[in-house]
Amino acid sequence: MKDSIWQYVVSRPGSTRLPALMRILLGLTCLSKFGAMLRPRPDSTDIHLLVMIVFWPFAIALVLGLWSRLSAFMVGFILLVGYAGLGQFGPWRSAWVHHHTYILTVGTLLLCLTPCGRSLSMDRWWAIRQGKAQPERGELWGLNLIALQVACAYFFSGMDKSRWAFLSGAELERTLAELYFGSDPMPIPGWRQFMAFSAWTTVILEYGLAVGLWWAPARRYLIPVAIAFHFMLYIVLPVSTFTFTMCVLLMAFVDADAVDEFLERLMKT
Amino acid sequence: MNEPVSKLRLAVIAVIAGWMILGPAYTQFGLGERYWFVRRWVMYHGFAKDVCMVEYEVVLPDGSREGVDRYEVLGYTGDKRAPKGVRVIKGRKGIEGHSRRLCNKMPAGTDMRLVARCADNKKGWKWVSRGKANVCAAKVPAKRQAPPKGRVTP
């Protein structure tokens, strides 16, 4: 038992197709999210230009799987520079400091700790051509850190909401009022009770996900619930790429070999 | 895997995991100051923090009360959509301003009551008015009108 936990923490051997899929999806999300922010602008600062120049080639390389781990590091690192440089002091500060930009940045950066280029990549294609292709298996311990980041986001978010102002449903009600309904109370019987129920459900779910996702038997139920929860948030609130990023990062909890088998079955049928 | 590599790896994992856990814990448990480089997971925490919910009612001669459609009173009917500042009222000042606008549109002597609650960071909602006083009773300053242009009949 102790050995298997040790093995899981520092090694976690498995198929490299899972991190490769995550690399492609996170790379595309980065291009989608930051591409628009990292275009030349008349008021570009030096940091903006630096981030822009480094981001574009490495983000495209990340999606294609070219120097994959280096690309993941460079994209993640330069986005952290953007977070620190532009997010705190730059002219478009508010665009950089959101939770969804941070978790996308950290998720991409941590991907460099996984063998994300050994499958579904230009790196692999090149290695096959040279006759040096390695088997599509590797040590996926970096995925544990991505999983931990996801669990921390759920746990601390749940902790922040464990206040009466949220649990009473008031914060949800006023958020919906600001976004949709205006300052007129909803003429629906039980609306405030429904808000309170939704608030409690959200907090219980966030704590449940933070802990339960580590437990394999619960995972098969919790991951679909988490995905449904994020899509509900996507529809109701302006969360930008947060939903899609979290859905991709949730893959870090999944058994890589099971994903590999699933992909094999999918390709055979 | 050889032992030194796994120990080095464990050290890397411990540093990164420690940062992920202790950073938000440090700021969110209130152990220290907030720093921009320490992430807090407080999504939508301060969003809509000034929003108020309002209901206006007119007191009829027989003492009964009738709800007021504030959009209709202000002329936002049909396709004319009210601007956000009218739809979402923020803070006590926002309520006062909105009440003044409504009172100015109502017939003189109207007894209009306000039931309002505003966002409160601890309680969730805080009652601002429970409809006990006539909000139009206070002297409402008429909107200053610009002098008419062109020839003015003396």
Coordinates of C-alpha atoms in Angstrom, one line a residue, chain A residues 57-259:
Chain A
P57 CA 5.4 30.6 -31.7
F58 CA 5.4 28.5 -28.6
A59 CA 1.7 28.3 -28.3
I60 CA 1.4 27.1 -31.9
A61 CA 4.3 24.6 -31.2
L62 CA 2.4 23.4 -28.1
V63 CA -0.7 22.5 -30.1
L64 CA 1.4 20.8 -32.8
G65 CA 3.5 19.0 -30.3
L66 CA 6.8 20.5 -31.4
W67 CA 9.4 20.6 -28.6
S68 CA 6.4 19.9 -26.5
R69 CA 7.7 20.1 -23.0
L70 CA 9.8 23.2 -23.8
S71 CA 6.8 24.8 -25.5
A72 CA 4.6 24.0 -22.4
F73 CA 7.2 25.6 -20.2
M74 CA 7.7 28.6 -22.4
V75 CA 3.9 29.3 -22.8
G76 CA 3.2 28.8 -19.1
F77 CA 6.2 30.8 -18.0
I78 CA 5.6 33.8 -20.4
L79 CA 1.9 33.8 -19.3
L80 CA 3.1 34.0 -15.7
V81 CA 5.3 37.0 -16.7
G82 CA 2.2 38.4 -18.3
Y83 CA 0.2 37.8 -15.1
A84 CA 2.8 39.5 -13.0
G85 CA 3.8 42.2 -15.4
L86 CA 0.6 43.1 -17.2
G87 CA -1.8 41.8 -14.7
Q88 CA -0.5 43.9 -11.9
F89 CA 0.8 47.0 -13.4
G90 CA -0.1 47.0 -17.1
P91 CA -2.8 49.0 -18.9
W92 CA -5.1 46.0 -19.4
R93 CA -4.7 44.8 -15.8
S94 CA -8.2 43.4 -15.4
A95 CA -7.9 41.1 -18.4
W96 CA -5.0 39.2 -16.8
V97 CA -5.8 38.7 -13.2
H98 CA -8.9 36.5 -13.4
H99 CA -9.0 33.0 -12.0
H100 CA -9.6 31.5 -15.4
T101 CA -6.4 33.1 -16.8
Y102 CA -4.4 31.9 -13.8
I103 CA -5.5 28.3 -13.8
L104 CA -5.0 28.1 -17.5
T105 CA -1.5 29.5 -17.1
V106 CA -0.6 27.1 -14.2
G107 CA -2.2 24.1 -15.9
T108 CA -0.1 24.8 -19.1
L109 CA 3.1 25.3 -17.1
L110 CA 2.7 22.1 -15.1
L111 CA 2.2 20.2 -18.3
C112 CA 5.9 20.6 -18.9
L113 CA 6.4 18.1 -16.0
T114 CA 4.7 15.4 -18.1
P115 CA 5.8 13.6 -21.2
C116 CA 3.2 15.4 -23.2
G117 CA 5.0 15.2 -26.5
R118 CA 5.5 11.5 -26.7
S119 CA 2.1 10.9 -28.3
L120 CA -0.1 12.8 -30.9
S121 CA 2.7 15.2 -31.7
M122 CA 5.2 16.4 -34.3
D123 CA 7.9 15.3 -31.9
R124 CA 6.7 11.7 -32.2
W125 CA 6.3 11.9 -35.9
W126 CA 9.9 13.1 -36.2
A127 CA 11.1 10.4 -33.8
I128 CA 9.3 7.7 -35.8
R129 CA 10.9 9.0 -39.0
Q130 CA 14.3 8.8 -37.4
G131 CA 13.6 5.4 -36.0
K132 CA 14.0 6.7 -32.4
A133 CA 10.4 6.6 -31.3
Q134 CA 9.9 5.7 -27.6
P135 CA 6.9 3.6 -26.5
E136 CA 3.9 5.7 -25.7
R137 CA 4.3 5.3 -22.0
G138 CA 5.9 7.5 -19.4
E139 CA 5.9 8.8 -15.8
L140 CA 2.9 11.0 -15.4
W141 CA 3.7 12.4 -11.9
G142 CA 3.2 15.9 -13.2
L143 CA -0.5 15.2 -13.7
N144 CA -0.8 14.8 -9.9
L145 CA 0.2 18.4 -9.5
I146 CA -2.4 19.5 -12.0
A147 CA -4.9 17.4 -10.1
L148 CA -3.8 19.0 -6.9
Q149 CA -4.3 22.5 -8.4
V150 CA -7.8 21.6 -9.4
A151 CA -8.6 20.2 -6.0
C152 CA -7.2 23.4 -4.3
A153 CA -9.3 25.6 -6.5
Y154 CA -12.4 23.7 -5.5
F155 CA -11.5 23.5 -1.8
F156 CA -10.5 27.2 -1.3
S157 CA -13.4 28.3 -3.5
G158 CA -15.8 26.3 -1.2
M159 CA -14.1 27.7 1.8
D160 CA -14.6 31.3 0.6
K161 CA -18.3 30.5 0.1
S162 CA -18.8 29.1 3.5
R163 CA -20.2 32.3 4.8
W164 CA -23.8 33.2 5.7
A165 CA -23.9 35.9 2.9
F166 CA -23.4 33.1 0.3
L167 CA -25.1 30.2 2.1
S168 CA -28.3 32.3 2.6
G169 CA -28.5 32.5 -1.2
A170 CA -28.2 36.3 -1.1
E171 CA -24.9 36.4 -3.1
L172 CA -26.3 34.2 -5.8
E173 CA -29.5 36.2 -5.9
R174 CA -27.7 39.5 -6.3
T175 CA -25.3 38.1 -8.9
L176 CA -28.3 37.0 -11.0
A177 CA -30.0 40.4 -10.3
E178 CA -26.9 42.2 -11.6
L179 CA -26.6 40.0 -14.7
Y180 CA -30.2 39.3 -15.6
F181 CA -33.2 40.3 -13.6
G182 CA -32.4 43.7 -12.3
S183 CA -33.4 45.0 -8.9
D184 CA -37.0 43.7 -9.0
P185 CA -37.5 40.6 -6.7
M186 CA -38.3 37.5 -8.8
P187 CA -42.1 36.9 -8.7
I188 CA -41.5 33.2 -8.4
P189 CA -42.7 31.5 -5.2
G190 CA -39.8 29.9 -3.3
W191 CA -37.2 31.8 -5.4
R192 CA -35.1 32.8 -2.3
Q193 CA -35.3 29.2 -0.9
F194 CA -34.1 28.0 -4.3
M195 CA -31.2 30.4 -4.2
A196 CA -30.3 29.2 -0.7
F197 CA -30.5 25.5 -1.9
S198 CA -28.3 26.3 -4.9
A199 CA -25.8 28.0 -2.7
W200 CA -25.6 25.0 -0.3
T201 CA -25.4 22.6 -3.2
T202 CA -22.5 24.5 -4.7
V203 CA -20.5 24.6 -1.5
I204 CA -21.1 20.9 -0.8
L205 CA -20.2 20.0 -4.3
E206 CA -17.0 22.0 -4.2
Y207 CA -15.8 20.4 -1.0
G208 CA -17.0 17.0 -2.4
L209 CA -15.0 17.4 -5.6
A210 CA -11.9 18.6 -3.7
V211 CA -11.8 15.4 -1.7
G212 CA -13.8 12.9 -3.7
L213 CA -11.9 13.2 -7.0
W214 CA -8.9 11.5 -5.3
W215 CA -11.0 8.4 -4.6
A216 CA -11.2 6.2 -7.7
P217 CA -14.6 4.6 -7.1
A218 CA -16.2 8.1 -6.6
R219 CA -14.4 9.6 -9.6
R220 CA -16.6 8.0 -12.2
Y221 CA -19.6 9.8 -10.8
L222 CA -18.0 13.0 -9.7
I223 CA -16.3 13.9 -13.0
P224 CA -19.6 14.0 -15.0
V225 CA -21.1 16.0 -12.1
A226 CA -18.2 18.4 -12.2
I227 CA -18.4 18.8 -16.0
A228 CA -22.2 19.4 -15.7
F229 CA -21.5 21.9 -12.9
H230 CA -19.0 23.8 -15.0
F231 CA -21.2 23.9 -18.1
M232 CA -24.1 25.2 -15.9
L233 CA -21.7 28.0 -14.7
Y234 CA -20.7 28.7 -18.3
I235 CA -24.3 29.2 -19.3
V236 CA -25.3 31.3 -16.3
L237 CA -22.1 33.4 -15.5
P238 CA -19.5 35.1 -17.6
V239 CA -16.7 32.7 -16.7
S240 CA -14.9 32.8 -20.1
T241 CA -12.5 29.8 -20.6
F242 CA -12.8 28.6 -17.0
T243 CA -15.3 25.9 -17.8
F244 CA -13.3 24.5 -20.7
T245 CA -10.0 24.7 -18.8
M246 CA -11.4 22.9 -15.7
C247 CA -12.9 20.2 -17.9
V248 CA -9.5 19.6 -19.5
L249 CA -7.6 19.7 -16.2
L250 CA -10.1 17.2 -14.7
M251 CA -8.5 14.7 -17.0
A252 CA -5.5 14.7 -14.7
F253 CA -7.5 12.6 -12.3
V254 CA -8.4 10.0 -14.9
D255 CA -6.5 6.7 -15.3
A256 CA -4.3 7.3 -18.4
D257 CA -4.4 3.6 -19.4
A258 CA -8.2 3.6 -19.3
V259 CA -8.1 6.6 -21.7

